Amino acid sequence: MTVPKGDYFQRQGDPDAEEKAQGQIAGLLENWRTTMANRSGVMSREDGSDLRGDELRTPELNNSRRSAETQGQPLEFSTVPDQADHAIVAFHNLMNGLDAMMINDARDELLLHLTAEFVMIRALIEAATTALWLLGPQDSDTRVARALRLRNDELIHSLHLAKNYSTFAGTLGGEEYRAQERFVKAQITDLETVAADAKVPWSTVKKSLTQSAIANEGGAFVPELGGPLTYWYWSTASSLAHGEPSNLRGLSDMKLIGVDHRNRPVAHVEPSAVSIYRHLKVALQLISKAHQLWNDRARGHN
């Protein structure tokens, strides 16, 4: 596959380009609202579909097979449709927030903050590429393994969060932390049981994940973008969202730097209407493909 090169250096647009980009941003937001207006919000799947088959491979564990600590709260978000649906819904919730931030109530005025938008756009790209990463593979084994792997990564993060908080608060030896640790570890044990039932090796499930890998691998399912360019847009949006050191040296002339997986600079991106438009357009391309993949996977086979 030929990878699109894209515009790797996005300088501040000239006044005409900036004005045009503002209209293009407003157009993207209006098109999104129109497209979503008639949606019920229900992400269904038919019997006999790929998603139903994936779902049946990782059913909720019976009480008798759950850990003692999870009897009252079974493992959640461990199926392919649950994880993909969550990512898609998160995308559109974020879009509602971005739309409200950028368009006034009368919908006749656009307000750009230049950097705040990238906090939302980074999250949009993350949500969309997560859905693509889950739904894109042709084989059920890979889709199911990815859903389990994503859930394990979330549980490990939860465990680290509880441990770090308790360490900082000086309560690491307290019963509250120990109870949380037992509960999360029990969820991981239950996840291992689910993985075994689905015939997914635990060594695959427990592999660590990075958002950069998800951006690259998820973006690969959008031919007009490809994985590397999707990763690049995610990285540059992250640079702006985080307000990296170059941001602090002169707010009147910000030049943010995107980095590759080796943490080497790959591009300068300046906050501008042109840059916001390009990044938002990519996010919407990604979610459009995610919806297409969901529909394909949710359709029953005759």
Short mmCIF file of C-alpha atoms in Angstrom, two decimals:
data_model
loop_
_atom_site.label_atom_id
_atom_site.label_comp_id
_atom_site.label_asym_id
_atom_site.label_seq_id
_atom_site.Cartn_x
_atom_site.Cartn_y
_atom_site.Cartn_z
CA MET A 1 0.00 0.00 0.00
CA THR A 2 1.29 3.47 -0.88
CA VAL A 3 1.19 5.69 2.21
CA PRO A 4 -0.05 9.25 1.55
CA LYS A 5 2.62 11.79 2.37
CA GLY A 6 0.26 14.50 3.58
CA ASP A 7 1.20 18.04 4.57
CA TYR A 8 3.93 17.38 7.08
CA PHE A 9 4.64 21.05 7.73
CA GLN A 10 1.53 23.00 8.61
CA ARG A 11 2.43 26.66 8.90
CA GLN A 12 0.04 29.41 9.87
CA GLY A 13 -2.22 29.97 6.91
CA ASP A 14 -2.43 33.33 5.19
CA PRO A 15 -5.53 35.41 6.02
CA ASP A 16 -7.46 34.07 3.02
CA ALA A 17 -6.62 30.45 3.88
CA GLU A 18 -7.58 31.05 7.52
CA GLU A 19 -10.93 32.56 6.56
CA LYS A 20 -11.63 29.69 4.17
CA ALA A 21 -10.70 27.15 6.85
CA GLN A 22 -13.16 28.71 9.30
CA GLY A 23 -15.95 28.14 6.80
CA GLN A 24 -14.74 24.58 6.24
CA ILE A 25 -14.75 23.89 9.99
CA ALA A 26 -18.32 25.17 10.27
CA GLY A 27 -19.25 22.97 7.32
CA LEU A 28 -17.77 19.87 8.96
CA LEU A 29 -19.69 20.55 12.17
CA GLU A 30 -22.99 21.13 10.34
CA ASN A 31 -22.54 17.99 8.24
CA TRP A 32 -21.85 15.98 11.39
CA ARG A 33 -25.00 17.34 13.10
CA THR A 34 -27.11 16.58 10.03
CA THR A 35 -25.72 13.06 9.73
CA MET A 36 -26.32 12.29 13.41
CA ALA A 37 -29.78 13.92 13.62
CA ASN A 38 -31.71 10.82 12.55
CA ARG A 39 -29.64 8.23 14.40
CA SER A 40 -31.37 6.36 17.22
CA GLY A 41 -28.17 5.88 19.17
CA VAL A 42 -28.69 2.10 19.24
CA MET A 43 -25.71 0.20 17.86
CA SER A 44 -27.47 -3.05 16.97
CA ARG A 45 -26.11 -6.32 15.58
CA GLU A 46 -28.01 -9.12 13.90
CA ASP A 47 -27.98 -12.80 14.80
CA GLY A 48 -25.45 -14.59 12.62
CA SER A 49 -23.31 -11.48 12.23
CA ASP A 50 -19.59 -11.22 12.92
CA LEU A 51 -20.24 -9.08 15.99
CA ARG A 52 -22.80 -11.51 17.40
CA GLY A 53 -20.32 -14.33 16.89
CA ASP A 54 -17.58 -12.33 18.62
CA GLU A 55 -19.95 -11.54 21.49
CA LEU A 56 -20.92 -15.17 22.01
CA ARG A 57 -17.27 -16.13 22.39
CA THR A 58 -16.87 -13.96 25.51
CA PRO A 59 -20.12 -14.24 27.51
CA GLU A 60 -20.51 -13.04 31.07
CA LEU A 61 -19.17 -15.59 33.54
CA ASN A 62 -21.64 -17.41 35.76
CA ASN A 63 -21.40 -16.64 39.48
CA SER A 64 -19.92 -20.06 40.15
CA ARG A 65 -16.96 -19.25 37.89
CA ARG A 66 -16.31 -15.72 39.10
CA SER A 67 -13.81 -14.68 41.72
CA ALA A 68 -15.16 -14.11 45.22
CA GLU A 69 -14.50 -10.36 44.95
CA THR A 70 -16.53 -9.97 41.73
CA GLN A 71 -19.70 -11.84 42.73
CA GLY A 72 -21.67 -8.59 42.94
CA GLN A 73 -20.06 -6.86 39.98
CA PRO A 74 -19.34 -9.00 36.93
CA LEU A 75 -16.66 -8.10 34.42
CA GLU A 76 -17.81 -5.44 31.94
CA PHE A 77 -16.63 -4.19 28.54
CA SER A 78 -14.84 -7.36 27.55
CA THR A 79 -16.66 -8.07 24.27
CA VAL A 80 -15.86 -6.67 20.83
CA PRO A 81 -19.25 -4.92 20.38
CA ASP A 82 -19.17 -3.46 23.91
CA GLN A 83 -15.70 -1.99 23.43
CA ALA A 84 -16.34 -0.72 19.89
CA ASP A 85 -19.73 0.74 20.81
CA HIS A 86 -18.16 2.51 23.78
CA ALA A 87 -15.49 4.06 21.56
CA ILE A 88 -18.01 5.23 18.94
CA VAL A 89 -20.37 6.71 21.54
CA ALA A 90 -17.42 8.45 23.20
CA PHE A 91 -16.50 10.01 19.84
CA HIS A 92 -19.94 11.53 19.35
CA ASN A 93 -20.16 12.73 22.96
CA LEU A 94 -16.85 14.52 22.40
CA MET A 95 -18.14 15.96 19.12
CA ASN A 96 -21.14 17.39 20.97
CA GLY A 97 -18.73 19.12 23.34
CA LEU A 98 -16.52 20.40 20.53
CA ASP A 99 -19.53 21.69 18.61
CA ALA A 100 -20.84 23.53 21.69
CA MET A 101 -17.39 25.05 22.30
CA MET A 102 -16.93 26.31 18.75
CA ILE A 103 -20.45 27.33 17.60
CA ASN A 104 -22.77 29.72 19.42
CA ASP A 105 -26.37 28.78 20.26
CA ALA A 106 -27.75 30.65 17.24
CA ARG A 107 -25.27 28.73 15.08
CA ASP A 108 -24.26 31.88 13.24
CA GLU A 109 -20.85 32.48 14.78
CA LEU A 110 -17.68 30.36 15.00
CA LEU A 111 -15.31 30.86 17.93
CA LEU A 112 -11.82 29.40 17.66
CA HIS A 113 -9.52 29.01 20.67
CA LEU A 114 -6.69 27.59 18.51
CA THR A 115 -5.27 25.25 21.14
CA ALA A 116 -8.25 24.05 23.22
CA GLU A 117 -9.76 22.36 20.17
CA PHE A 118 -6.82 19.99 19.98
CA VAL A 119 -7.59 18.55 23.42
CA MET A 120 -10.90 17.35 21.97
CA ILE A 121 -9.50 16.42 18.56
CA ARG A 122 -6.80 14.24 20.09
CA ALA A 123 -9.50 12.39 22.06
CA LEU A 124 -11.64 12.12 18.92
CA ILE A 125 -8.80 10.47 17.02
CA GLU A 126 -8.16 8.12 19.95
CA ALA A 127 -11.83 7.06 20.15
CA ALA A 128 -12.19 6.58 16.40
CA THR A 129 -8.97 4.63 15.95
CA THR A 130 -9.86 2.41 18.92
CA ALA A 131 -13.13 1.48 17.20
CA LEU A 132 -11.26 0.84 13.94
CA TRP A 133 -8.61 -1.22 15.71
CA LEU A 134 -11.33 -3.45 17.16
CA LEU A 135 -13.61 -3.73 14.13
CA GLY A 136 -11.11 -3.76 11.28
CA PRO A 137 -9.55 -7.25 11.41
CA GLN A 138 -11.26 -9.82 9.19
CA ASP A 139 -10.87 -12.75 11.59
CA SER A 140 -12.77 -13.18 14.82
CA ASP A 141 -9.71 -14.40 16.73
CA THR A 142 -7.94 -11.06 16.24
CA ARG A 143 -11.01 -8.97 17.05
CA VAL A 144 -11.76 -10.92 20.24
CA ALA A 145 -8.11 -10.87 21.31
CA ARG A 146 -7.97 -7.10 20.84
CA ALA A 147 -11.11 -6.50 22.89
CA LEU A 148 -9.72 -8.62 25.73
CA ARG A 149 -6.32 -6.97 25.42
CA LEU A 150 -7.88 -3.51 25.62
CA ARG A 151 -9.87 -4.48 28.71
CA ASN A 152 -6.79 -5.92 30.40
CA ASP A 153 -4.88 -2.72 29.67
CA GLU A 154 -7.68 -0.69 31.25
CA LEU A 155 -7.67 -2.90 34.36
CA ILE A 156 -3.89 -2.67 34.71
CA HIS A 157 -4.18 1.11 34.48
CA SER A 158 -6.86 1.04 37.19
CA LEU A 159 -4.57 -1.01 39.41
CA HIS A 160 -1.66 1.40 38.89
CA LEU A 161 -3.93 4.37 39.54
CA ALA A 162 -5.09 2.96 42.87
CA LYS A 163 -1.53 2.06 43.88
CA ASN A 164 -0.06 5.43 42.93
CA TYR A 165 -2.85 7.37 44.63
CA SER A 166 -2.47 5.36 47.81
CA THR A 167 1.31 5.82 47.69
CA PHE A 168 1.01 9.59 47.30
CA ALA A 169 -1.68 9.79 49.99
CA GLY A 170 0.30 7.62 52.40
CA THR A 171 -2.46 5.02 52.59
CA LEU A 172 -0.80 2.18 50.68
CA GLY A 173 -1.04 -0.11 53.71
CA GLY A 174 -4.69 0.74 54.36
CA GLU A 175 -7.64 -1.58 53.93
CA GLU A 176 -9.27 0.65 51.30
CA TYR A 177 -6.35 0.23 48.91
CA ARG A 178 -6.03 -3.48 49.62
CA ALA A 179 -9.74 -3.99 48.89
CA GLN A 180 -9.41 -2.12 45.58
CA GLU A 181 -6.30 -4.11 44.69
CA ARG A 182 -8.08 -7.40 45.43
CA PHE A 183 -11.09 -6.37 43.34
CA VAL A 184 -9.09 -5.32 40.26
CA LYS A 185 -6.86 -8.39 40.45
CA ALA A 186 -10.01 -10.53 40.68
CA GLN A 187 -11.35 -8.85 37.54
CA ILE A 188 -8.09 -9.68 35.77
CA THR A 189 -8.43 -13.29 36.93
CA ASP A 190 -11.98 -13.38 35.55
CA LEU A 191 -10.71 -11.90 32.28
CA GLU A 192 -8.14 -14.68 32.07
CA THR A 193 -10.96 -17.22 32.45
CA VAL A 194 -12.94 -15.51 29.68
CA ALA A 195 -9.86 -15.53 27.44
CA ALA A 196 -9.31 -19.25 28.06
CA ASP A 197 -12.94 -19.99 27.16
CA ALA A 198 -12.50 -18.00 23.94
CA LYS A 199 -9.25 -19.88 23.22
CA VAL A 200 -7.21 -16.67 23.22
CA PRO A 201 -3.72 -17.12 24.71
CA TRP A 202 -3.24 -15.09 27.88
CA SER A 203 0.21 -14.13 26.63
CA THR A 204 -1.55 -12.25 23.82
CA VAL A 205 -4.10 -10.59 26.09
CA LYS A 206 -1.57 -9.24 28.58
CA LYS A 207 0.66 -7.56 25.98
CA SER A 208 0.91 -3.85 26.78
CA LEU A 209 -0.83 -1.31 24.56
CA THR A 210 0.04 2.23 23.53
CA GLN A 211 -2.23 4.81 21.98
CA SER A 212 0.34 5.41 19.26
CA ALA A 213 0.13 1.75 18.21
CA ILE A 214 -3.68 1.88 18.19
CA ALA A 215 -3.58 5.07 16.07
CA ASN A 216 -1.24 3.46 13.56
CA GLU A 217 -2.95 0.05 13.42
CA GLY A 218 -6.47 1.50 13.49
CA GLY A 219 -5.68 4.09 10.83
CA ALA A 220 -4.50 1.32 8.52
CA PHE A 221 -8.16 0.48 7.87
CA VAL A 222 -8.73 3.89 6.23
CA PRO A 223 -6.93 3.59 2.88
CA GLU A 224 -6.96 7.32 2.10
CA LEU A 225 -5.04 7.97 5.32
CA GLY A 226 -3.13 4.83 6.27
CA GLY A 227 -1.57 4.03 9.63
CA PRO A 228 1.52 6.28 9.62
CA LEU A 229 -0.36 9.44 8.62
CA THR A 230 -3.13 8.75 11.13
CA TYR A 231 -0.44 8.32 13.78
CA TRP A 232 1.12 11.61 12.68
CA TYR A 233 -2.17 13.51 13.08
CA TRP A 234 -2.68 11.94 16.51
CA SER A 235 0.88 12.87 17.60
CA THR A 236 0.66 16.47 16.43
CA ALA A 237 -2.78 16.91 18.01
CA SER A 238 -1.29 15.53 21.24
CA SER A 239 1.56 18.04 21.07
CA LEU A 240 -0.91 20.91 20.91
CA ALA A 241 -3.25 19.38 23.48
CA HIS A 242 -0.48 18.89 26.04
CA GLY A 243 1.01 22.36 25.58
CA GLU A 244 4.55 21.05 25.26
CA PRO A 245 7.61 23.14 26.25
CA SER A 246 7.78 25.03 22.97
CA ASN A 247 4.32 26.34 23.84
CA LEU A 248 5.63 28.06 26.94
CA ARG A 249 8.37 30.11 25.33
CA GLY A 250 6.12 32.46 23.43
CA LEU A 251 2.37 32.13 23.29
CA SER A 252 2.21 34.68 20.49
CA ASP A 253 4.23 32.44 18.16
CA MET A 254 3.57 28.83 19.05
CA LYS A 255 5.22 26.10 17.01
CA LEU A 256 4.42 22.68 18.41
CA ILE A 257 6.42 19.60 17.51
CA GLY A 258 5.00 16.18 16.69
CA VAL A 259 7.21 13.19 17.49
CA ASP A 260 7.55 9.68 16.15
CA HIS A 261 7.65 6.45 18.16
CA ARG A 262 11.33 7.09 18.96
CA ASN A 263 10.43 10.52 20.37
CA ARG A 264 12.18 12.27 17.50
CA PRO A 265 10.62 15.44 16.04
CA VAL A 266 8.78 14.88 12.78
CA ALA A 267 6.85 18.08 12.17
CA HIS A 268 6.10 21.60 13.28
CA VAL A 269 2.41 22.35 13.65
CA GLU A 270 1.11 25.79 14.46
CA PRO A 271 -2.34 26.29 15.99
CA SER A 272 -4.47 27.82 13.26
CA ALA A 273 -7.85 27.44 11.64
CA VAL A 274 -6.17 25.54 8.80
CA SER A 275 -4.60 23.06 11.20
CA ILE A 276 -7.84 22.60 13.17
CA TYR A 277 -9.73 21.93 9.93
CA ARG A 278 -7.23 19.35 8.71
CA HIS A 279 -7.12 17.48 12.02
CA LEU A 280 -10.92 17.55 12.48
CA LYS A 281 -11.44 16.33 8.91
CA VAL A 282 -9.18 13.36 9.64
CA ALA A 283 -11.08 12.54 12.86
CA LEU A 284 -14.37 12.51 10.95
CA GLN A 285 -12.87 10.34 8.19
CA LEU A 286 -11.83 7.85 10.84
CA ILE A 287 -15.22 7.65 12.55
CA SER A 288 -17.02 7.38 9.21
CA LYS A 289 -14.98 4.27 8.42
CA ALA A 290 -15.64 2.93 11.93
CA HIS A 291 -19.41 3.21 11.34
CA GLN A 292 -19.03 1.44 7.99
CA LEU A 293 -17.09 -1.38 9.61
CA TRP A 294 -19.66 -1.67 12.41
CA ASN A 295 -22.48 -1.97 9.84
CA ASP A 296 -20.53 -4.61 7.92
CA ARG A 297 -19.74 -6.61 11.05
CA ALA A 298 -23.30 -6.24 12.45
CA ARG A 299 -25.02 -7.57 9.33
CA GLY A 300 -26.15 -11.19 9.47
CA HIS A 301 -24.78 -13.67 6.95
CA ASN A 302 -27.29 -15.37 4.71
#
